[in-house]
Structure formats: C-alpha cells, structure tokens
Short mmCIF file of the C-alpha atoms (twelve columns), coordinates in Angstrom:
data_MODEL
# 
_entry.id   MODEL 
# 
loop_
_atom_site.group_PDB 
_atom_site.id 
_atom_site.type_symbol 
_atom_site.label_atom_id 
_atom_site.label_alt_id 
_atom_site.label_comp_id 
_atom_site.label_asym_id 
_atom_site.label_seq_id 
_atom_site.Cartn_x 
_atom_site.Cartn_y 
_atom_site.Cartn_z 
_atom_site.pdbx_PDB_model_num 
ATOM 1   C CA . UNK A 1   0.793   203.167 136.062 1 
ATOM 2   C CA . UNK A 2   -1.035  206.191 134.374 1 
ATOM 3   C CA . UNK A 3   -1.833  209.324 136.303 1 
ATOM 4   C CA . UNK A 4   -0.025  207.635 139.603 1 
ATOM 5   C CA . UNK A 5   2.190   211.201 139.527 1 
ATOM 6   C CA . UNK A 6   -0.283  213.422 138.452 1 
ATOM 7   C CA . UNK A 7   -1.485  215.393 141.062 1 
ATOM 8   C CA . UNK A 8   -5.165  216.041 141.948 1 
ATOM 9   C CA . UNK A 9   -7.180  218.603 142.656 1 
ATOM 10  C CA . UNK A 10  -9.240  218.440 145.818 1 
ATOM 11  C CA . UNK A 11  -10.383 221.862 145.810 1 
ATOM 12  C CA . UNK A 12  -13.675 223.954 145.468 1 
ATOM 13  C CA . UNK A 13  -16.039 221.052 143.801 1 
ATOM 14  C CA . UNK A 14  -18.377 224.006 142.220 1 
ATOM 15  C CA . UNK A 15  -15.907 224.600 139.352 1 
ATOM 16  C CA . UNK A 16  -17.015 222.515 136.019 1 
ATOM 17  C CA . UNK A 17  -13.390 221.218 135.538 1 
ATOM 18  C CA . UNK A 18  -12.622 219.809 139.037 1 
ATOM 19  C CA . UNK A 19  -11.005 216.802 138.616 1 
ATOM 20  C CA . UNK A 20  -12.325 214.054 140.724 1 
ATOM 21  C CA . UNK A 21  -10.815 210.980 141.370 1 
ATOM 22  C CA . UNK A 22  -9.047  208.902 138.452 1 
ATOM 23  C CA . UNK A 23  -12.404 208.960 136.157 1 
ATOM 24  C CA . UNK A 24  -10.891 210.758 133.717 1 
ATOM 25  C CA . UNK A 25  -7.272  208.546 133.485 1 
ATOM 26  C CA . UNK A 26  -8.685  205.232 133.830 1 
ATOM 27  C CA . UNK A 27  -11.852 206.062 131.024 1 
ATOM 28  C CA . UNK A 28  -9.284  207.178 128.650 1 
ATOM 29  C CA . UNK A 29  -5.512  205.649 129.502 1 
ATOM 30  C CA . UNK A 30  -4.321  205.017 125.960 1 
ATOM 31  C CA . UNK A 31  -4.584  208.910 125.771 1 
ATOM 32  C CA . UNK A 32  -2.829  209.854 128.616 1 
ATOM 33  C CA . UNK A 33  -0.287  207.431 127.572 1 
ATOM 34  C CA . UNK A 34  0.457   208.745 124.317 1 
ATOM 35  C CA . UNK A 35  0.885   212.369 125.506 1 
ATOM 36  C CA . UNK A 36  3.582   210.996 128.188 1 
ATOM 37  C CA . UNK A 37  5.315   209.833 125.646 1 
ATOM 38  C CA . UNK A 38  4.958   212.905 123.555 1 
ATOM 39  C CA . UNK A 39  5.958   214.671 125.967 1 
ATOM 40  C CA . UNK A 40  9.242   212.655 127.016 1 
ATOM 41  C CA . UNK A 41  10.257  212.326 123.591 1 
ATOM 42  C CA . UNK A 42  10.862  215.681 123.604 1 
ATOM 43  C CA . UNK A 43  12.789  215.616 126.502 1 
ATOM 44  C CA . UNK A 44  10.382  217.586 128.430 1 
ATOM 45  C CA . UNK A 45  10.300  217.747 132.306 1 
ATOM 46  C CA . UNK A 46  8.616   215.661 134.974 1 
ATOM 47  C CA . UNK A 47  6.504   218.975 135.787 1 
ATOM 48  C CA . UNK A 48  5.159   219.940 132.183 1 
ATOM 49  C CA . UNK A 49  4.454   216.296 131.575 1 
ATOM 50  C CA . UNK A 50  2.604   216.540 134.465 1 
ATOM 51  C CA . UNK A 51  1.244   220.044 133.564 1 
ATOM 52  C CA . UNK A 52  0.356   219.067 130.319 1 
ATOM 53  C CA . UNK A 53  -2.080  215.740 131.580 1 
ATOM 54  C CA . UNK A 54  -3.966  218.004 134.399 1 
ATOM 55  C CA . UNK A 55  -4.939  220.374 131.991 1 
ATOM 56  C CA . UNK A 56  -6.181  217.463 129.623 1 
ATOM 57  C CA . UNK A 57  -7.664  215.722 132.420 1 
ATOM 58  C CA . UNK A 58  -9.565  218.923 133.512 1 
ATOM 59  C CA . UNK A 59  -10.572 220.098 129.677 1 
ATOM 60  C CA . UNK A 60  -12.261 216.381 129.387 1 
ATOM 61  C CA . UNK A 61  -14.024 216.848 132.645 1 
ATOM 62  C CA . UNK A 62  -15.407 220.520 131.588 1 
ATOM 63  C CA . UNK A 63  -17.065 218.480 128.777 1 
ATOM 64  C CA . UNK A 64  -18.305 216.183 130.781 1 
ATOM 65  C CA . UNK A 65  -15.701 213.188 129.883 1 
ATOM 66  C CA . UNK A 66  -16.578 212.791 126.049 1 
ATOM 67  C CA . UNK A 67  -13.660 211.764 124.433 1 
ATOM 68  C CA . UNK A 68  -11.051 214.021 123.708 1 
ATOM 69  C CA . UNK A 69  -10.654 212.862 119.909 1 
ATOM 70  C CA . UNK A 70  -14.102 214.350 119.180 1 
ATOM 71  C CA . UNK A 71  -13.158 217.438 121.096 1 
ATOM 72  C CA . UNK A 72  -12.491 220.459 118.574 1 
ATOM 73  C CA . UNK A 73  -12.248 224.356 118.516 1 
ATOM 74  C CA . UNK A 74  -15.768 225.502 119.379 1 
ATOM 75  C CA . UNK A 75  -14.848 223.015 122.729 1 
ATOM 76  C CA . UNK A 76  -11.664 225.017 123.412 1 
ATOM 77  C CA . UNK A 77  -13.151 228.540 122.905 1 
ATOM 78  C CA . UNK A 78  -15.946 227.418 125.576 1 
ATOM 79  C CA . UNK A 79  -13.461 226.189 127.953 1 
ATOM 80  C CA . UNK A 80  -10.829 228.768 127.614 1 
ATOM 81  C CA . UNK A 81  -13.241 231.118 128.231 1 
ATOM 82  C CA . UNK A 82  -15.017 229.697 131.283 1 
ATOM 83  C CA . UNK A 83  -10.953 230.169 132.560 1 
ATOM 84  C CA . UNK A 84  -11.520 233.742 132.129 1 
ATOM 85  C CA . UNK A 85  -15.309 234.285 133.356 1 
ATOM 86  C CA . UNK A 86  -15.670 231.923 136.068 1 
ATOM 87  C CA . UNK A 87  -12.372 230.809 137.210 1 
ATOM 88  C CA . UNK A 88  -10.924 234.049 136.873 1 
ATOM 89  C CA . UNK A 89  -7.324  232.733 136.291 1 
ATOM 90  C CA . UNK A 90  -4.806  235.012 135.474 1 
ATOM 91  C CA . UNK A 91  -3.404  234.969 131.978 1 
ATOM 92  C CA . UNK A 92  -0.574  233.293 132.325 1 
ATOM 93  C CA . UNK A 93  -2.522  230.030 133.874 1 
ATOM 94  C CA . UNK A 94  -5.089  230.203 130.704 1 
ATOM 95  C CA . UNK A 95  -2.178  230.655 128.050 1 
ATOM 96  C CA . UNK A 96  -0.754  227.950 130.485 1 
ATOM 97  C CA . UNK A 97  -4.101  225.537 129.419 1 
ATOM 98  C CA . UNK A 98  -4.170  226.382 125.759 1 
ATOM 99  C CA . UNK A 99  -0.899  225.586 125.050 1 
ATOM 100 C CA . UNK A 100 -1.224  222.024 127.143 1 
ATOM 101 C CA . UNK A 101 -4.292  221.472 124.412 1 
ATOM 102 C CA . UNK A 102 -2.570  222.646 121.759 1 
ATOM 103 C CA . UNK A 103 0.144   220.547 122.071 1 
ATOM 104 C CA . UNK A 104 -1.982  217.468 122.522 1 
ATOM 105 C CA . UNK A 105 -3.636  217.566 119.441 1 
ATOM 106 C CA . UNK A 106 -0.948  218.697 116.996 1 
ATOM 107 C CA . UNK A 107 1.914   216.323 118.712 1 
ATOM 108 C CA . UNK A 108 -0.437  213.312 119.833 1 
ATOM 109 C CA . UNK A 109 -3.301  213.098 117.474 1 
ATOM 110 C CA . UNK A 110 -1.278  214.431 114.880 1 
ATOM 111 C CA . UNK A 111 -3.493  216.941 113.690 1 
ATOM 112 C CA . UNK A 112 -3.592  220.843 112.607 1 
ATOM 113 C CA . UNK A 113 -5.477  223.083 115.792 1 
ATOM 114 C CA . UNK A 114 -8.103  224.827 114.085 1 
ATOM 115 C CA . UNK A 115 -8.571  228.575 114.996 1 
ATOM 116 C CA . UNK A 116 -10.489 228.628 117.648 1 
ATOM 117 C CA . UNK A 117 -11.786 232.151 116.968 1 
ATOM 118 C CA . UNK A 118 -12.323 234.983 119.863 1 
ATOM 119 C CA . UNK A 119 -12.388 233.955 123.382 1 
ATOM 120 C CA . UNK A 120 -12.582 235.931 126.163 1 
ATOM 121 C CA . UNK A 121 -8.793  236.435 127.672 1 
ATOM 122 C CA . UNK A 122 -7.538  236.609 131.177 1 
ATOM 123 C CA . UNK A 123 -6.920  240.133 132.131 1 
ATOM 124 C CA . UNK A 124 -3.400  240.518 132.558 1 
ATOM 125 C CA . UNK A 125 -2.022  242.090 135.563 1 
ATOM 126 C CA . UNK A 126 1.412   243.952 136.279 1 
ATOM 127 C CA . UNK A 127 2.396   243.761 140.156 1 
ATOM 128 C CA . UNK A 128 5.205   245.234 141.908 1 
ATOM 129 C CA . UNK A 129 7.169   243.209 143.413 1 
ATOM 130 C CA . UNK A 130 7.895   242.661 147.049 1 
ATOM 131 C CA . UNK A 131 10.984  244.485 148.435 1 
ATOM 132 C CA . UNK A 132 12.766  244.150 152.004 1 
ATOM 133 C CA . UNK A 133 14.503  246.579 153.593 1 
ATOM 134 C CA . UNK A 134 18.359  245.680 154.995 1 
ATOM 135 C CA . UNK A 135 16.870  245.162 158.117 1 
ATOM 136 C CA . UNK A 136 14.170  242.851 157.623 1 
ATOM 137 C CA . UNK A 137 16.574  240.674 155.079 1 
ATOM 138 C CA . UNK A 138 18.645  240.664 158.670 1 
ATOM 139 C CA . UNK A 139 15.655  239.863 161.080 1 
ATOM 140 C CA . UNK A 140 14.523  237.122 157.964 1 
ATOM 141 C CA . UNK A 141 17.551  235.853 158.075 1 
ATOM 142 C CA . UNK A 142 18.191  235.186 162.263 1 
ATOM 143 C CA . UNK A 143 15.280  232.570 161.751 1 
ATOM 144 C CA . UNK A 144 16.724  230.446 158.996 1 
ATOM 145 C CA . UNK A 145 18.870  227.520 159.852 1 
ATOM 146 C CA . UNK A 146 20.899  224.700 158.546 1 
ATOM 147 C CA . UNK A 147 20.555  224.212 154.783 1 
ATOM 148 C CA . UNK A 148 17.371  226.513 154.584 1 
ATOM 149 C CA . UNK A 149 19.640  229.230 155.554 1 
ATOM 150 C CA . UNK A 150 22.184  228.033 152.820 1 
ATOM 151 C CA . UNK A 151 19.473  227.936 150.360 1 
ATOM 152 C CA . UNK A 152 17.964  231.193 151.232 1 
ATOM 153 C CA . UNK A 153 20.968  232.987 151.066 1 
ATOM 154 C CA . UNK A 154 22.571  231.706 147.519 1 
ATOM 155 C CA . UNK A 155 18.993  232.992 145.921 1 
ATOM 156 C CA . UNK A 156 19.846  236.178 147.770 1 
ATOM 157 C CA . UNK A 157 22.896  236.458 147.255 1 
ATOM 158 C CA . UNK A 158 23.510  234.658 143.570 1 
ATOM 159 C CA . UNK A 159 19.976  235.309 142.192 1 
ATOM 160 C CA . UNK A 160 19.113  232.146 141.885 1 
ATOM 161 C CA . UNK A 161 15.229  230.884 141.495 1 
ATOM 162 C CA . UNK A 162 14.192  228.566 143.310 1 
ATOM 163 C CA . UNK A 163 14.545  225.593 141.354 1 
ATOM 164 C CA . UNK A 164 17.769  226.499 140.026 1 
ATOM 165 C CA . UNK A 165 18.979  226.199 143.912 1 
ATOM 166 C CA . UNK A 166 17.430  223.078 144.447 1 
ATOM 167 C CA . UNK A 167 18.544  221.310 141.318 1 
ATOM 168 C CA . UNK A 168 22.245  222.697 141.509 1 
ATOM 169 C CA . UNK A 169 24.975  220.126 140.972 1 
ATOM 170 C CA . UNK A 170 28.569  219.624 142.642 1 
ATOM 171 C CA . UNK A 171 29.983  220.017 139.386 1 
ATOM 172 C CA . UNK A 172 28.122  223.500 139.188 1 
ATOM 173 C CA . UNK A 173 30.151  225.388 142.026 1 
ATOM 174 C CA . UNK A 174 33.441  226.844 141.009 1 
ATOM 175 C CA . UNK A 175 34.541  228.004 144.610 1 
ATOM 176 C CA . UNK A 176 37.902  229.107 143.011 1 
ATOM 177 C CA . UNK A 177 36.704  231.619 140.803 1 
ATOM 178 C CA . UNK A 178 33.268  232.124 143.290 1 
ATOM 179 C CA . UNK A 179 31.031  231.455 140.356 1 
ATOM 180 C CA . UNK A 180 27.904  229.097 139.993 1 
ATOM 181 C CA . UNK A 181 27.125  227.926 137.049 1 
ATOM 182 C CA . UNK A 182 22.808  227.517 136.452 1 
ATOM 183 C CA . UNK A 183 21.903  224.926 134.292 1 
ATOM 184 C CA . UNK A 184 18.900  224.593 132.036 1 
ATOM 185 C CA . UNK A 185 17.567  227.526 133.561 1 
ATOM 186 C CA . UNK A 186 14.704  229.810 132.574 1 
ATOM 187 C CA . UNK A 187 14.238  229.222 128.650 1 
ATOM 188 C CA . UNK A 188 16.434  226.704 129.064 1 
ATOM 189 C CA . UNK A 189 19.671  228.913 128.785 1 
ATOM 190 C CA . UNK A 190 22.874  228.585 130.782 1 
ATOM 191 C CA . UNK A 191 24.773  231.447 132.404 1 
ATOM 192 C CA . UNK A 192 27.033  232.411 135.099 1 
ATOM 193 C CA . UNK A 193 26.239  234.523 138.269 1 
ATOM 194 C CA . UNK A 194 28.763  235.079 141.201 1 
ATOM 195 C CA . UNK A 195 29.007  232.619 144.077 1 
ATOM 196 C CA . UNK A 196 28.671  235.550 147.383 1 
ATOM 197 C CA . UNK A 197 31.708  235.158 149.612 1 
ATOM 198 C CA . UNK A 198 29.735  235.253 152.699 1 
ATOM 199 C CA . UNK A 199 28.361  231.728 151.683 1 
ATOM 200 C CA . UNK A 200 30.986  230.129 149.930 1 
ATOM 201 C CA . UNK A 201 32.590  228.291 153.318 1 
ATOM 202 C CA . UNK A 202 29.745  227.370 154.876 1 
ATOM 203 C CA . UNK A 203 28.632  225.729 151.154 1 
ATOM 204 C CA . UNK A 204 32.256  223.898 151.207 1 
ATOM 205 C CA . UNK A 205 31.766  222.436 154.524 1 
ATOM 206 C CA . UNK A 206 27.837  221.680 153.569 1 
ATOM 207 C CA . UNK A 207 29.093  219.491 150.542 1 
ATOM 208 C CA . UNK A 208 31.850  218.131 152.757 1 
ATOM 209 C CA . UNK A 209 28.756  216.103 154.598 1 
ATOM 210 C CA . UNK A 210 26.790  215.573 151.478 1 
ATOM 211 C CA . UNK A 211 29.980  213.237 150.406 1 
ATOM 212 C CA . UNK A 212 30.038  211.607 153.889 1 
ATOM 213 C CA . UNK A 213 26.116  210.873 152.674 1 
ATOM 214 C CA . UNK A 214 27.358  209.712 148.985 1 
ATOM 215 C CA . UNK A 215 29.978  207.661 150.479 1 
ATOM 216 C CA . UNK A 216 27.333  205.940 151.891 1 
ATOM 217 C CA . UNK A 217 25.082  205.350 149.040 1 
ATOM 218 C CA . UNK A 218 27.825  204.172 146.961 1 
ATOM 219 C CA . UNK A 219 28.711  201.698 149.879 1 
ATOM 220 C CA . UNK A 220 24.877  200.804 149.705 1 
ATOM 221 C CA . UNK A 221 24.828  200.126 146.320 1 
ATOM 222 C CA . UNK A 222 22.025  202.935 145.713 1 
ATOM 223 C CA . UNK A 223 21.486  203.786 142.241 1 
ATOM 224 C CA . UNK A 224 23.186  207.231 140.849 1 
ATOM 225 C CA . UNK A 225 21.194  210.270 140.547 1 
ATOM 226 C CA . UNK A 226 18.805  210.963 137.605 1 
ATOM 227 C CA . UNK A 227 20.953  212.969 134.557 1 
ATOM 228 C CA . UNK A 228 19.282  213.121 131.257 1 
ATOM 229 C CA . UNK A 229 18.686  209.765 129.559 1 
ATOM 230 C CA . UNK A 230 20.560  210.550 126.389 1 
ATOM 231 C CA . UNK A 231 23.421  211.390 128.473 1 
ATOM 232 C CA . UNK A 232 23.155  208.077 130.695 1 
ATOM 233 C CA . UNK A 233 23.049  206.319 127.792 1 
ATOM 234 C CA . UNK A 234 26.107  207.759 126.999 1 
ATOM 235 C CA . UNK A 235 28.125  207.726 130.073 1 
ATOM 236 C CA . UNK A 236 26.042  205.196 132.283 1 
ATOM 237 C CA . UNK A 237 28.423  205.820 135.296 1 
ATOM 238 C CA . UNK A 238 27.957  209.514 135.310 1 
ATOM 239 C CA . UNK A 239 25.398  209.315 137.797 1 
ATOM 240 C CA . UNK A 240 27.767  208.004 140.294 1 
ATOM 241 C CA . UNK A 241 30.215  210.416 140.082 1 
ATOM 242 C CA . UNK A 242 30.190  212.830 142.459 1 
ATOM 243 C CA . UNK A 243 30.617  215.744 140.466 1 
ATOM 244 C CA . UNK A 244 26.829  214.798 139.543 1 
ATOM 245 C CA . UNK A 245 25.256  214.568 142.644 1 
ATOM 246 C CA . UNK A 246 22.881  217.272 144.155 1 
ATOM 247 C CA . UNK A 247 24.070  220.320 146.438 1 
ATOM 248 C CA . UNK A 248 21.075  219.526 148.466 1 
ATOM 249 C CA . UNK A 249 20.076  215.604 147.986 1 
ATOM 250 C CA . UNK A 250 17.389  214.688 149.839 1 
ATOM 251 C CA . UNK A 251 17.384  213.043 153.356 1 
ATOM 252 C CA . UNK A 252 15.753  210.337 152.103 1 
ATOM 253 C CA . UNK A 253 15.409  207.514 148.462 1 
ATOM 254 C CA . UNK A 254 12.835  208.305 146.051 1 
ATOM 255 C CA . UNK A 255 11.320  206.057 143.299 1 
ATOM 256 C CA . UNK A 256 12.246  207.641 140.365 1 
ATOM 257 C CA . UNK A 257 9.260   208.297 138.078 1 
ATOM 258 C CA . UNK A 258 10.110  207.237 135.191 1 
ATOM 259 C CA . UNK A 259 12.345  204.598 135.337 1 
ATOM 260 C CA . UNK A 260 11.397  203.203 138.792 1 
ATOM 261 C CA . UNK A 261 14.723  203.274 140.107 1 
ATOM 262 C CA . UNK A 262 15.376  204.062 143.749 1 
ATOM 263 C CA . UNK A 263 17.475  206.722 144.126 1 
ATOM 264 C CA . UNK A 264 18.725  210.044 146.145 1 
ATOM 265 C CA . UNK A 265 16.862  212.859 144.389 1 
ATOM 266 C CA . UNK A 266 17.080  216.376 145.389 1 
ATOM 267 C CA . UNK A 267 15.558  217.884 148.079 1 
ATOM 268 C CA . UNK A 268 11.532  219.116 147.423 1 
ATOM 269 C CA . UNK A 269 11.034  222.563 147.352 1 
ATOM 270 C CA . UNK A 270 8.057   222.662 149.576 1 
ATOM 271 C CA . UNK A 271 10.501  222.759 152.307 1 
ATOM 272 C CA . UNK A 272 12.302  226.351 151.536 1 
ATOM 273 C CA . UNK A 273 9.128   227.515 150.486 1 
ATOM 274 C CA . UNK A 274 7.856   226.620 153.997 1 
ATOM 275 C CA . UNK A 275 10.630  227.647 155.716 1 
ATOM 276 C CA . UNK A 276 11.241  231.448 154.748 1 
ATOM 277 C CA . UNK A 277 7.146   231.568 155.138 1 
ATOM 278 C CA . UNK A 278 8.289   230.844 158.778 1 
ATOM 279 C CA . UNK A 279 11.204  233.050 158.740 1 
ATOM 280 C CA . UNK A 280 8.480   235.626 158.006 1 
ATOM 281 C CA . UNK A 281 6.447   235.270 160.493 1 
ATOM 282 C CA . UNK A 282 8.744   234.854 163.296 1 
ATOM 283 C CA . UNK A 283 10.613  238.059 162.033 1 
ATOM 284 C CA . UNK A 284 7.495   240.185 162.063 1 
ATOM 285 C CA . UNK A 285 7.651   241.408 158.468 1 
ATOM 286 C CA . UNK A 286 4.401   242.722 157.657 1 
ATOM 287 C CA . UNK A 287 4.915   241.881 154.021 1 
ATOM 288 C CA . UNK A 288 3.985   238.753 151.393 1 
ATOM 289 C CA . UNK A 289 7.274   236.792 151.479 1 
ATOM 290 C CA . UNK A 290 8.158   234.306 149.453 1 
ATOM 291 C CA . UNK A 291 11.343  232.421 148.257 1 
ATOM 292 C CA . UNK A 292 11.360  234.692 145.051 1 
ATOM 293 C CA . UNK A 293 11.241  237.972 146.974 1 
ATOM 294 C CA . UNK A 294 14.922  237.116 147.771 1 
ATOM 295 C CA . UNK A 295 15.985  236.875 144.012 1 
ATOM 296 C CA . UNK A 296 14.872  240.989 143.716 1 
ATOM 297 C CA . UNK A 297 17.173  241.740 146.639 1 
ATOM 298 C CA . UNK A 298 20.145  242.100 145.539 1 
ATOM 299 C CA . UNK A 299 23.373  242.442 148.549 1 
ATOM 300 C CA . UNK A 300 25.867  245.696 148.026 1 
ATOM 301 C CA . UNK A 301 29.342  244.564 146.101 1 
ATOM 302 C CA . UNK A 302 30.900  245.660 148.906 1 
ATOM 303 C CA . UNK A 303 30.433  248.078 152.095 1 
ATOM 304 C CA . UNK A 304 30.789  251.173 150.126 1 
ATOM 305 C CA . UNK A 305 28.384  250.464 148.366 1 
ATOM 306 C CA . UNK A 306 25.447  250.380 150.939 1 
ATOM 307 C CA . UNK A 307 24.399  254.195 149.940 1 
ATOM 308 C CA . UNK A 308 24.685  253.698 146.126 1 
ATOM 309 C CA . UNK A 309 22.348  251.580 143.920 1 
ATOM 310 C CA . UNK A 310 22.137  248.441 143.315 1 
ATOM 311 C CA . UNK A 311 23.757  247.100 139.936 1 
ATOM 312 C CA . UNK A 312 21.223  245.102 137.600 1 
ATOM 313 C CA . UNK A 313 20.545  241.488 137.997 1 
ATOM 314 C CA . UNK A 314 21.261  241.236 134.327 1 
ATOM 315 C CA . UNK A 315 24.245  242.415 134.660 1 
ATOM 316 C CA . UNK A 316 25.336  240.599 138.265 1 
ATOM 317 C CA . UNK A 317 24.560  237.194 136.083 1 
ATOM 318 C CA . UNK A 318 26.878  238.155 133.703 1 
ATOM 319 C CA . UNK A 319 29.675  238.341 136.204 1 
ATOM 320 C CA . UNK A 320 32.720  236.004 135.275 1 
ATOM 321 C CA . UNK A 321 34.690  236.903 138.094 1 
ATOM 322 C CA . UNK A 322 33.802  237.205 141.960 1 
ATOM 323 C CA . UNK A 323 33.560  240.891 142.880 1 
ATOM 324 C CA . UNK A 324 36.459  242.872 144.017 1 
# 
C-alpha cells in the first residue's frame, strides 16, 4: 500500500507544508508509486525512499495539492525559500528537500530541472561538538546495561555511528585480529576500525545468545534476514546463514517493507538513542548527549597514554591490526 511506511508529520499545523493525513498519497498514488520504484531501482535505502516521498508529499501540500507534473522552477524557488524564511531549517535539511525534488523530476518524470534561479539559502552553521571528560564517559557509562551498554561502548570505543552499530553483521567481527569491518557506511565506503579489547568478550558471549535466538528461528521456520536483493537473488540461502544475521536482531519479527516477509530485523535505533539520553540524566552531566557524542571520544591506546593526545579518528579507522 502507498505511503503505509512513510511517516507523518503531526507537528506545528501553522507551517504551509504540514502534511496532514494521507490527502496528498491517496490524490496522487501513481506518483508516489513511480518514485518508489525510482528510488529502489537504484538500490536506494528504506530511509531515502522514505525521505525522498515526505519531501514530495510536503512540496505538493505547500502548493496547495496541484499536481506535481505542473509543478516547475518558479514553484521550487518559492518553496525552497519559505524553508529558509519561515521554517528556518538549517541548510543541510533544505539541500536535503531540493535534492528529493530534483531527483523526482529528472529520474521519474524524466525531465531536465530547470534553473530555478536565486533563492534564499539556509544559513549554515558550524557547531562544536560535544566533549566528555574521562569521568563523565565513566559516570555515563555505570547507567548503561545489557546490550545498550554493548552498543554504547563499540561507538566509543570503535567509532562507529550509530547505524553502522545497529546494522553490523556476524560476519563483520573479526575477534581474532580485533577488527570490525563497517559496511556501506557513510558515502557508502567500507573500511576497517579496531574492535576495543575491553568489549570484545562480552560481544563473544552477546552473539553466543543471539545464536541460541537464531537456532530458534531456523527451528521456526522464520524467514532469513533482509541482504540486498541482487545478492538474494544470487545466493537465496544467504540470509539464513548465520554469518548474515544481525549483532543486535531485534527481540521481536518485523514485516519486511518491501517484500512483506516476516522476519528478524535489527534492533531500532530509537532505543540507544533513548537509552544514553537516560544514561545522561541519571549521571548528572550537564551537557547535550547524544549517541554521536560518543563517536568524538576517542579511549587512550593504552594507559600511558592517558596524558598524551588522542590519535585521529581517521587514522584509528585505518587500523588493520588491534593496538599493541
């Protein structure tokens, strides 16, 4: 069914491009339809594809729902810039909506975008970013548990974003030469970082239950995790295999999507996110913490290094072996 994944804005109803209800899906479904498949076809993810149809559904409703074929330049430069004046998005989030349009009309209606001439821009902004002291990483730390601890501390102390955590495969963790290998990851590049000692038993005995939980599936006949469909296609047992399935599957089946398969996906990120916002509280840190605040920490190689500086993440990533 169209739009059944796309999520929904319920917020502030004053903005012109709220998006209320389904108006907007069920008016114009052969649309959305077309730029799903667009959008797959280029093996694009489940979150740009959904991306990509909220920020069609909301450029239809700031027009108030004419039809998006009859749509052109002078209607982009209006909306683009209401982003800017009213909204007051940052620039990322209207770059963000002009490339969603962009790629609707040149890859779905098959047409050249037409310059849509000066628009006001989102100012862009340059933050520093949050840093904890040893001592609050410590305190943060003391109110983690279970996986959320295990999560927490392979983005602190592997670098990983937060997605890349969640998504990791069995097949990714080398615990011989303590390496983890990220997948797909920012600009869809591969590379290496260093699996931290500290974590790499209690990550062996975590998967050790997460098999006990396969075994199961397999026994129940579930249907193997979600790989990429040119790959399945390929090797349509590969989801099976255990070497596929998720470092942290969820506790319980999902409908897939796409397919409509039920299946063990991984586990949502909401629930880290929530968790270290906890942490946070409970440890007193007087600070904005967040899941990605972890990734700029980066641990000492070893204990002489406490009163030295802290290597590079660049370079930690490129680490092939575990540190001596």
């Amino acid at each position: 069914q169209v739009g059944r994944h796309i999520p929904v804005s319920r917020g502030n109803r004053r903005f012109a491009d709220s998006i209320k209800g389904r108006r907007v899906i069920d008016q114009y479904a052969s649309e959305f339809v077309s730029l799903r498949q667009a959008v797959r076809s280029r093996h694009y993810s489940i979150r740009t594809e959904q991306t990509y149809q909220e920020w069609l559904m909301r450029f239809v409703t700031f027009h108030g729902y004419k039809d998006p074929k009859e749509l052109g330049a002078n209607e982009v430069n209006a909306y683009l810039t209401y982003l800017a004046d009213v909204r007051r998005v940052s620039a990322s989030t209207q770059r963000q909506a002009l490339n969603s349009i962009v790629f609707y009309y040149k890859q779905v209606l098959n047409r050249p975008f037409e310059d849509v001439g000066p628009f006001k821009q989102a100012r862009r902004t340059r933050r520093l970013p949050v840093v904890l002291t040893k001592n609050e990483v410590a305190r943060l730390f003391e109110h983690l548990h279970g996986s959320y601890w295990l999560m927490a501390g392979l983005l602190y102390g592997s670098g990983l974003r937060l997605m890349e955590c969640v998504r990791l495969r069995v097949k990714d963790i080398d615990f011989e030469r303590g390496e983890i290998i990220v997948r797909d990851g920012k600009g869809a590049k591969d590379r290496v970082t260093m699996l931290a000692e500290k974590y790499s038993q209690p990550l062996f005995q975590h998967l050790v239950r997460v098999k006990e939980l396969y075994e199961k599936d397999r026994a129940a006949g579930t249907a193997g995790v979600y790989i990429w469909p040119s790959l399945a296609r390929k090797y349509p047992s590969a989801g099976k295999e255990w070497s596929w399935q998720y470092v942290f599957p969820s506790a319980r089946l999902s409908t897939d999507p796409q397919s409509g398969a039920i299946r063990r996906h991984h586990v949502h990120e909401s629930g880290l996110q929530r968790a270290v916002k906890k942490a946070a509280l409970k440890a007193n840190i007087a600070k904005q913490v967040n899941c990605h605040t972890l990734r700029h920490l980066l641990p000492p190689i070893s204990s002489k290094s406490a009163t030295t500086s802290v290597p590079c993440r660049n370079c930690l990533a490129m680490r092939t072996s575990p540190p001596q």
